[in-house]
Coordinates of C-alpha atoms in Angstrom, one line a residue:
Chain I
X292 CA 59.3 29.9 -75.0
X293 CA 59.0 31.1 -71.0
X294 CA 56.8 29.4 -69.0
X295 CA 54.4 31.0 -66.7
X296 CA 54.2 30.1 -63.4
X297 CA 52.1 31.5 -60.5
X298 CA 53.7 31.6 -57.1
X299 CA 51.8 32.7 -54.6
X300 CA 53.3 35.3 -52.5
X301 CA 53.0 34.5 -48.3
X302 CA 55.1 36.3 -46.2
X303 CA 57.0 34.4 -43.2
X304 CA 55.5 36.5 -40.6
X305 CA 51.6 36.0 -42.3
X306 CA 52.8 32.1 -42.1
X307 CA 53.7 32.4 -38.4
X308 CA 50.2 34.0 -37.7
X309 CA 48.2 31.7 -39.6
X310 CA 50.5 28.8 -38.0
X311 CA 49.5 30.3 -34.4
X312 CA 45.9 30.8 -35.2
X313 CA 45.2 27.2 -36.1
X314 CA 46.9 25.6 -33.3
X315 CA 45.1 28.0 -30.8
X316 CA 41.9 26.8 -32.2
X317 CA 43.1 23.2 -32.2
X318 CA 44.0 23.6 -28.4
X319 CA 40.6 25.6 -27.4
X320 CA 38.8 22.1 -29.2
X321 CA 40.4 19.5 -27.7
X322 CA 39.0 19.6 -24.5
X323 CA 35.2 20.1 -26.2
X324 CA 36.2 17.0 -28.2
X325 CA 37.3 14.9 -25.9
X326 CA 34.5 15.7 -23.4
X327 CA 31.6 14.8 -26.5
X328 CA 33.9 11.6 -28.4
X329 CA 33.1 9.2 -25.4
X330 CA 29.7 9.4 -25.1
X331 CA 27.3 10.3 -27.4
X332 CA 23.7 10.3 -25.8
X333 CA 22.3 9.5 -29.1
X334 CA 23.4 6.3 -29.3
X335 CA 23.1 5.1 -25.7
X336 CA 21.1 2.2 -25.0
X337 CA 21.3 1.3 -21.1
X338 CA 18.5 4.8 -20.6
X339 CA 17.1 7.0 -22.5
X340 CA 18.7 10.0 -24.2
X341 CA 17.2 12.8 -22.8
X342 CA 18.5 11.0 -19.3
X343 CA 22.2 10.5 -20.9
X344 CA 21.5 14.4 -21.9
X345 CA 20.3 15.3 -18.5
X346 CA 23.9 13.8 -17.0
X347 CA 26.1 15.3 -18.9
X348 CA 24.9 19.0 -18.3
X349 CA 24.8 18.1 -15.1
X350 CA 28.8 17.3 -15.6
X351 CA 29.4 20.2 -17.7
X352 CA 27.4 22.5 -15.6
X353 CA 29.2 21.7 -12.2
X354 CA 32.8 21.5 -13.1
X355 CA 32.8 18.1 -14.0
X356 CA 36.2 17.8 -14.4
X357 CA 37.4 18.6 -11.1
X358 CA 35.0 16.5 -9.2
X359 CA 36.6 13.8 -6.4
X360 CA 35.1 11.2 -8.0
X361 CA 33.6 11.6 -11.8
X362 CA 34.2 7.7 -12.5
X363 CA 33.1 6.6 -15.9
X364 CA 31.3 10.1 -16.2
X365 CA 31.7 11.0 -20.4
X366 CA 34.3 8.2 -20.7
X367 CA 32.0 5.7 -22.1
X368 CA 28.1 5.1 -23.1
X369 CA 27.5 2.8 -20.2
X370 CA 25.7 5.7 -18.5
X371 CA 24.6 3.3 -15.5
X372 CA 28.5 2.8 -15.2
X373 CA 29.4 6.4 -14.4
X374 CA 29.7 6.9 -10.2
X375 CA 26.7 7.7 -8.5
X376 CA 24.2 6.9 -10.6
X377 CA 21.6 4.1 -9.9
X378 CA 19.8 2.5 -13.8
X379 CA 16.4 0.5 -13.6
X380 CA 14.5 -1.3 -16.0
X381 CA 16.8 1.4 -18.6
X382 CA 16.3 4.1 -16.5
X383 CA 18.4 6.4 -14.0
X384 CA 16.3 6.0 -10.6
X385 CA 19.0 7.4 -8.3
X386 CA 21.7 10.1 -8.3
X387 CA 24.1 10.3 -5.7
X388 CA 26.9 13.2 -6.0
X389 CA 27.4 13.8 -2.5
X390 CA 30.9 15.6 -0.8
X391 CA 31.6 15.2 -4.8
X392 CA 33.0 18.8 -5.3
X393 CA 29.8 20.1 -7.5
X394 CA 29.4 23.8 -8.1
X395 CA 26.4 25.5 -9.9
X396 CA 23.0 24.5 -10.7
X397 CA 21.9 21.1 -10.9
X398 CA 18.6 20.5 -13.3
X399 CA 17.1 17.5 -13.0
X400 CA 14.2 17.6 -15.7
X401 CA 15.0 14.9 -18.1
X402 CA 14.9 12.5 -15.5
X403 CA 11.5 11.5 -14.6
X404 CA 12.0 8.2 -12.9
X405 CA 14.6 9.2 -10.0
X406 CA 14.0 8.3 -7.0
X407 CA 16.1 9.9 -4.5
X408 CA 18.4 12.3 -5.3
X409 CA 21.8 13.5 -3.2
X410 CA 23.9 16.4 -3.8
X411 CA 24.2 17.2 -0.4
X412 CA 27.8 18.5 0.6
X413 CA 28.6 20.3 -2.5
X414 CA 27.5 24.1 -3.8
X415 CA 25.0 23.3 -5.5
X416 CA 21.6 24.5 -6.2
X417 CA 18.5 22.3 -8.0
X418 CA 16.5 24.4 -10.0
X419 CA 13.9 22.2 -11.4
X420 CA 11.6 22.3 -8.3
X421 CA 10.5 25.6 -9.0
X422 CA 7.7 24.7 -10.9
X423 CA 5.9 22.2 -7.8
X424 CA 6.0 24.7 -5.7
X425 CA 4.1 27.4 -7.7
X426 CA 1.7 24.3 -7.9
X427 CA 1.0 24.3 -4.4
X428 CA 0.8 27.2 -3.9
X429 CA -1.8 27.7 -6.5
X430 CA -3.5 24.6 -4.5
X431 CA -3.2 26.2 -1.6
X432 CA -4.8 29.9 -2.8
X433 CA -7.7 27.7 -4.5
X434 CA -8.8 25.6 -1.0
X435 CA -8.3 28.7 0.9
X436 CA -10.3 31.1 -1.8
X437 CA -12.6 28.6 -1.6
X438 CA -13.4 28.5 2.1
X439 CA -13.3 32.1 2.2
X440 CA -15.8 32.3 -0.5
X441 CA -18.4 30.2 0.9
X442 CA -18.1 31.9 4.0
X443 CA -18.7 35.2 2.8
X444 CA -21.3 34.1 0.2
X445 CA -23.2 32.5 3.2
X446 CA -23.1 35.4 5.4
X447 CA -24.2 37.7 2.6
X448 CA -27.3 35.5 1.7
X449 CA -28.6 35.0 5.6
X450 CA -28.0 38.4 6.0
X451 CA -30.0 39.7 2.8
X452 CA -32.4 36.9 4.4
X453 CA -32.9 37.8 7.2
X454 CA -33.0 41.3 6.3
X455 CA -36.3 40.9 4.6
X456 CA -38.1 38.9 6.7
X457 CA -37.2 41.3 9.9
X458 CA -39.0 43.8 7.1
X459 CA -42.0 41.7 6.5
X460 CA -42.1 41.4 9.8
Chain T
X288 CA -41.9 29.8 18.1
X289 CA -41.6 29.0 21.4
X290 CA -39.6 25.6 20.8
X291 CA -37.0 26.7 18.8
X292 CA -36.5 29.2 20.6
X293 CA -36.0 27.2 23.6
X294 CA -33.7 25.2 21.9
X295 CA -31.4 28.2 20.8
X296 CA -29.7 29.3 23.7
X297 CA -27.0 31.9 22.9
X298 CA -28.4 33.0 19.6
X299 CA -29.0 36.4 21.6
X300 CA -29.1 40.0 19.5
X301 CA -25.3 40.6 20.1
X302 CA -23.6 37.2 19.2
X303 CA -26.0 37.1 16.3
X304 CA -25.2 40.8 15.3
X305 CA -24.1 41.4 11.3
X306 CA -22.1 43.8 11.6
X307 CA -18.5 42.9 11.7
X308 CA -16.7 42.7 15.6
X309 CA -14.0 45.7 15.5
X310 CA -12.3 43.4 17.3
X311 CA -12.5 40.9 14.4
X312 CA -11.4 43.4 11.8
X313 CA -8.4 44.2 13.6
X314 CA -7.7 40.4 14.0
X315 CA -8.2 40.1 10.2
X316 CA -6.4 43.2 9.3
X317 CA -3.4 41.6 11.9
X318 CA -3.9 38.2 9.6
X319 CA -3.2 39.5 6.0
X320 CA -0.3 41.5 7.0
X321 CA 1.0 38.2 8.7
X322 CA 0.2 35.8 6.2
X323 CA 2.1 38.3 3.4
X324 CA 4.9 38.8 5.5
X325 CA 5.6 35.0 5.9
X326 CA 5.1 34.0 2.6
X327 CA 7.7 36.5 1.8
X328 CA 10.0 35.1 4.1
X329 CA 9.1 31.6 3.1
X330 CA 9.3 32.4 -0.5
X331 CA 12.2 35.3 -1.0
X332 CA 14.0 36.1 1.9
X333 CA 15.3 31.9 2.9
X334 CA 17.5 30.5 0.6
X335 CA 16.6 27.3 -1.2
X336 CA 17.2 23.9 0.0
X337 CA 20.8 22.5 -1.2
X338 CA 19.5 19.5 -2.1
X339 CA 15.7 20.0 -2.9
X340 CA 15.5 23.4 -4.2
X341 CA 12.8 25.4 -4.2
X342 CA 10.1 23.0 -3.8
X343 CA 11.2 22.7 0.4
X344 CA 9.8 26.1 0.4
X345 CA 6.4 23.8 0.7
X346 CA 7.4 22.8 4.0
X347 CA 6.7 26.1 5.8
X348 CA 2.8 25.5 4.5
X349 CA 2.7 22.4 4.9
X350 CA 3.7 21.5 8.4
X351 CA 1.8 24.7 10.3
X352 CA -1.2 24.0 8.0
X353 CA -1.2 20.4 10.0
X354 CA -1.1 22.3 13.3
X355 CA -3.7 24.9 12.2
X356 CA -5.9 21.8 11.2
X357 CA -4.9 20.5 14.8
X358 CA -6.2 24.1 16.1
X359 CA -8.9 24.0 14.3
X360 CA -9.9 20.5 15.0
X361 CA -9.3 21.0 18.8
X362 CA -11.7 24.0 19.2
X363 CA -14.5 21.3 17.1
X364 CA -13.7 19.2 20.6
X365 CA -13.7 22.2 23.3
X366 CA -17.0 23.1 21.0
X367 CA -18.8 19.5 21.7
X368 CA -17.7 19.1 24.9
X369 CA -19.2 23.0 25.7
X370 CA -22.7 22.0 23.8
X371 CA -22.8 19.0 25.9
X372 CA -22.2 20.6 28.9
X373 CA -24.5 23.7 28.4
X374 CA -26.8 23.2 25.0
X375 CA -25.6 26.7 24.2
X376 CA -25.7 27.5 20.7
X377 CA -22.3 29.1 21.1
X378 CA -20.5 26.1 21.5
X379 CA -22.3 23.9 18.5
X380 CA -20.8 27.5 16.3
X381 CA -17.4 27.1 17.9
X382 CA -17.8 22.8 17.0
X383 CA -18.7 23.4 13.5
X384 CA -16.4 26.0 12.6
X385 CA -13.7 24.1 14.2
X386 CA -14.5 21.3 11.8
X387 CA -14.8 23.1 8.6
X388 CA -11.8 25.5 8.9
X389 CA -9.6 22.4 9.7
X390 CA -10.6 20.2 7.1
X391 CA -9.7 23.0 4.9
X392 CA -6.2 22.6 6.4
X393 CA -6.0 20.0 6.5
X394 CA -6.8 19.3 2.8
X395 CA -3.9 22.2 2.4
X396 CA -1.9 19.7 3.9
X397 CA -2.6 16.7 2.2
X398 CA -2.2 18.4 -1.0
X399 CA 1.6 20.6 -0.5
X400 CA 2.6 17.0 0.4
X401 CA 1.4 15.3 -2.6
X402 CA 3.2 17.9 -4.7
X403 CA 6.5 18.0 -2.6
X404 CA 6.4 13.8 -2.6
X405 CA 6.7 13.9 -6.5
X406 CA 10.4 15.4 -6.7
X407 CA 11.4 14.1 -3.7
X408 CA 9.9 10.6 -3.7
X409 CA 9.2 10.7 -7.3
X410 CA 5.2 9.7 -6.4
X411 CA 2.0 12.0 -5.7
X412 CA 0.7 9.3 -3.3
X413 CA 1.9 6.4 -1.2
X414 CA -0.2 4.7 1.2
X415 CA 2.7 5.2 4.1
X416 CA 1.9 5.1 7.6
X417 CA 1.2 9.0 8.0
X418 CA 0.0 9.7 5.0
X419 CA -2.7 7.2 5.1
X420 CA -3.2 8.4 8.5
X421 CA -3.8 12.0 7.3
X422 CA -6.2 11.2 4.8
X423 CA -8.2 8.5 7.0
X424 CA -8.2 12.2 9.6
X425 CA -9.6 14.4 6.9
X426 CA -12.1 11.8 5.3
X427 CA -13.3 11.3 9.0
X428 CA -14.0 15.2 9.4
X429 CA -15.7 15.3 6.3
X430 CA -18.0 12.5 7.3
X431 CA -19.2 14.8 10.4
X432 CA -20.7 17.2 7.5
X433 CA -22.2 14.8 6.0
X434 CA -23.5 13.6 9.6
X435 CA -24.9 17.2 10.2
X436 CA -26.4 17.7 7.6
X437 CA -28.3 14.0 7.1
X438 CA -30.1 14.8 10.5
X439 CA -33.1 16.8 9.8
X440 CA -33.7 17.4 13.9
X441 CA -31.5 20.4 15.0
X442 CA -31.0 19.3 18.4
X443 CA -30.3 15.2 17.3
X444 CA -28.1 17.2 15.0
X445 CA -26.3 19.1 17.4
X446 CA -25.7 16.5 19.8
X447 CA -24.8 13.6 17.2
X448 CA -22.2 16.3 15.9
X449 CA -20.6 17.1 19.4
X450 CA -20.0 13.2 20.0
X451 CA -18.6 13.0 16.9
X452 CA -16.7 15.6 16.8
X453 CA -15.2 14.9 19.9
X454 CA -14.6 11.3 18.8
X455 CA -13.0 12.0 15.9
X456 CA -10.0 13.9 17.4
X457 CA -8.6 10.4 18.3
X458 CA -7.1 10.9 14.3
X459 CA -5.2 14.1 15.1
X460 CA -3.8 12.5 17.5
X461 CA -3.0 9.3 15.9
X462 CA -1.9 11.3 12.9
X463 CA 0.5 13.8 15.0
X464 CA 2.5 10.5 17.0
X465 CA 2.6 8.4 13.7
X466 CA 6.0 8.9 12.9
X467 CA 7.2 8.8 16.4
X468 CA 5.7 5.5 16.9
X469 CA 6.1 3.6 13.0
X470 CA 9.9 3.4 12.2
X471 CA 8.7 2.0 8.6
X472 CA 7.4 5.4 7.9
X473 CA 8.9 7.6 5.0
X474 CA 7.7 10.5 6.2
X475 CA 10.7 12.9 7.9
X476 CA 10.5 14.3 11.0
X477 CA 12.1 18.2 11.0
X478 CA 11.7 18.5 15.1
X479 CA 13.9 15.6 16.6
X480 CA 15.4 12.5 15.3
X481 CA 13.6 11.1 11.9
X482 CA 12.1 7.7 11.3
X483 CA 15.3 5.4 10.0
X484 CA 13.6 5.0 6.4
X485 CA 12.8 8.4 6.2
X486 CA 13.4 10.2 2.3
X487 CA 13.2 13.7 1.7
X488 CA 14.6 14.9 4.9
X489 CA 16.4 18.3 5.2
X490 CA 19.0 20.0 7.9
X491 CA 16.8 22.6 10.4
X492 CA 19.4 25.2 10.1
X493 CA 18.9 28.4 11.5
X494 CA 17.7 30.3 8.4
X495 CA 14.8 27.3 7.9
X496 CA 13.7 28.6 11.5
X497 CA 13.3 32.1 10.7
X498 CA 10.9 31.1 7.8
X499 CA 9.1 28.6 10.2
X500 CA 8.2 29.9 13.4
X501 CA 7.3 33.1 11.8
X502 CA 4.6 30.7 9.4
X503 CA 3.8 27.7 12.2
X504 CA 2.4 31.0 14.1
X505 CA 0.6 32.4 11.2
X506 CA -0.8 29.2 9.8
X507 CA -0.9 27.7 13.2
X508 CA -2.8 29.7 15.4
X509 CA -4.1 33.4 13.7
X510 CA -5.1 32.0 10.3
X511 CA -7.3 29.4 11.3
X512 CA -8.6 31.8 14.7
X513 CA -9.4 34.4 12.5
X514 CA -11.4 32.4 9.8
X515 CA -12.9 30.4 12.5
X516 CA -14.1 33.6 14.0
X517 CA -15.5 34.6 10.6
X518 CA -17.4 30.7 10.6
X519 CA -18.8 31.6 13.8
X520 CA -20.5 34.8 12.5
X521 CA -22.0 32.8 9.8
X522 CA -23.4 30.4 11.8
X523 CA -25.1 32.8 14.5
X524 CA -26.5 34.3 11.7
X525 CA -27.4 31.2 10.6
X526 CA -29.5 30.3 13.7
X527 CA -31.0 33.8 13.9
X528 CA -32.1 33.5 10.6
X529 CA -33.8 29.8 11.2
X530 CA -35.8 31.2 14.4
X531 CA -37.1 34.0 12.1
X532 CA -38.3 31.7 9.9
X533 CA -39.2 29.3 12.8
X534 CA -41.3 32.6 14.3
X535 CA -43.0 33.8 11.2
X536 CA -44.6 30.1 10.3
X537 CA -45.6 30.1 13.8
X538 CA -47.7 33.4 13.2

């Protein structure tokens, strides 16, 4: 009695491709790997997460990897360890990045409770400011509209005023 | 009649006229082209702060909105000082417009630096040495329209006002030297050297001066003229109006 046996059928060259494939896609994920294993914002305690969050875009977004000085930055979830940045009462308060090698935009919305912040010296760009100055210059465009508004209304009513009682005169 | 009228110098036909100077609509044609054209150089054509972004694009409102408010302020005191001198309505019109246009600008300052202090110094308010010196200035001017219009006697009214008004320009002052003369101030200083403890200062680079000079004329000098002149027309219409009235009960 013969036995059947299935054997499936891969050619060498399909093996080598497969083989190639997988360690491409090993290679591309290593780096995202390593920068996410450190830290993991959802289990920091020294700040809040959205501030851990804030940080590491910050790092990702400016080329974190070839800053002079990235201390600490993604290697652990001591976020008040990594260089530059100043923690109170478990929050960030201060961000100092200066002659630090950044390049790209730098948005600084998490963090509510900074209190200076320096990225001068590098080529950089904060975004997040945008929206206080389309506050004032609403603020602006109201005072103004208002001054303008009662000095027109006021002219128009002594004027209409003064109108009729040259008439009744 | 006859005693308001002698107590209305300078409300004569032609200052009290309602038709619009051509002179002033050319001023205020000149004004709104300005204004546009430096906001677009404040707001599109200067590149944003490195380190503040966009929200230093306040700065070339806020600081000439000071010196408009300074203007403004200083014609109040040319304005009492001329009333005093002559009792000519004229001069009570320059003192009153004076005041109202530059509390105006100087609430326009107050508030661009509340809202550039909260991403910079991460608070609306402080009470630091020039901000607490600017406010003290524009609570001050808005006392002297409260002064005017508690006195019911136009001439007490007048003269109270001037003396005031005149007085009260010892805040400006105060308010411009502050941060030359308090090193504990936060407050930068753009022009010259800034207090040691300053936050929130930024380089004066030539690109910051295109977008200033251009604005510190506008909102400096031919914004504040210009409604000033406007404030003026309203108030000789103002006093036209109450002789009118002052003439017809006397009938």
């Amino acid at each position: 009695m013969s036995t059947l046996t299935f054997t499936p059928h891969i050619s060498r060259a399909a093996m080598v491709r497969l083989l190639v494939i997988a360690i491409a896609l090993t290679a591309a994920l290593v780096p995202f790997r390593l920068a996410h294993a450190a830290t993991d914002c959802a289990t920091v305690t020294d700040v809040t997460s959205v501030e851990c969050e804030t940080l590491v875009n910050i790092y990702r977004e400016n080329n974190g990897s070839a800053w002079n000085n990235s201390t600490n930055w993604l290697d652990d979830d001591t976020v008040c360890d990594w260089y530059g940045v100043t923690c109170d009462n478990g929050h960030v308060v201060g961000l100092d990045l200066s002659n630090n090698n950044l390049t790209g935009t730098v948005s600084l919305s998490g963090i509510g409770n900074v209190l200076m912040v320096n990225l001068s010296g590098n080529d950089v760009v904060r975004l997040d400011t945008t929206d206080y100055l389309l506050l004032a210059l609403a603020g602006v465009a109201v005072l103004m509209g208002l001054l303008l508004l009662s000095i027109f209304a006021r002219l128009r009513g002594a004027k209409n005023e003064l109108r009729m009682l040259e008439q009744h005169n | 009649m006859s005693a308001l009228s002698q107590t209305a110098p300078g409300v004569d036909a032609a200052s009290a006229s309602t038709r619009m100077p051509r002179r002033l609509a050319i001023l205020t044609a000149i004004t709104i082209i300005s204004l546009i054209a430096g906001l677009v150089l404040a707001l599109v054509i200067v590149r944003p702060d490195i380190d503040q972004g966009n929200v230093q694009r306040i700065f070339y409102i806020h600081m000439p909105s000071f010196f408009g408010a300074f203007v403004a302020f200083g014609g109040a005191v040319i304005g009492g000082i001329g009333y005093l001198r002559t009792r000519n309505l004229r001069w009570d019109a320059l003192a009153v417009a004076g005041v109202e246009v530059g509390l105006v600008f100087s609430l326009i300052n107050l508030l661009t630096g509340a809202i550039w202090a909260k991403p910079t110094w991460n608070v609306w308010w402080t009470w630091d040495p020039r901000l607490t010196s600017a406010a003290v200035m524009a609570l001050t001017y808005a006392a002297y329209l409260m002064l005017r219009n508690a006195i019911e006697n136009p001439n007490q009214r007048r003269r109270f006002a001037a003396i005031y008004g005149i007085i009260a320009f010892a805040t400006v002052l105060y308010t411009l030297i502050i941060i030359r003369i308090r090193p504990d101030t936060i407050h930068p200083t753009i022009i010259g050297a800034s207090p040691t403890n300053a936050e929130g200062t930024f380089e004066a680079t030539t690109s910051t001066a295109i977008a200033l000079v251009p604005n510190l004329f506008i909102w400096g000098f031919l914004l504040p003229i210009t409604i000033m002149w406007h404030r003026i027309r309203l108030q000789n219409v103002l006093e036209r109006l109450a002789m009118r009235r002052a003439e017809i009960n006397a009938e």
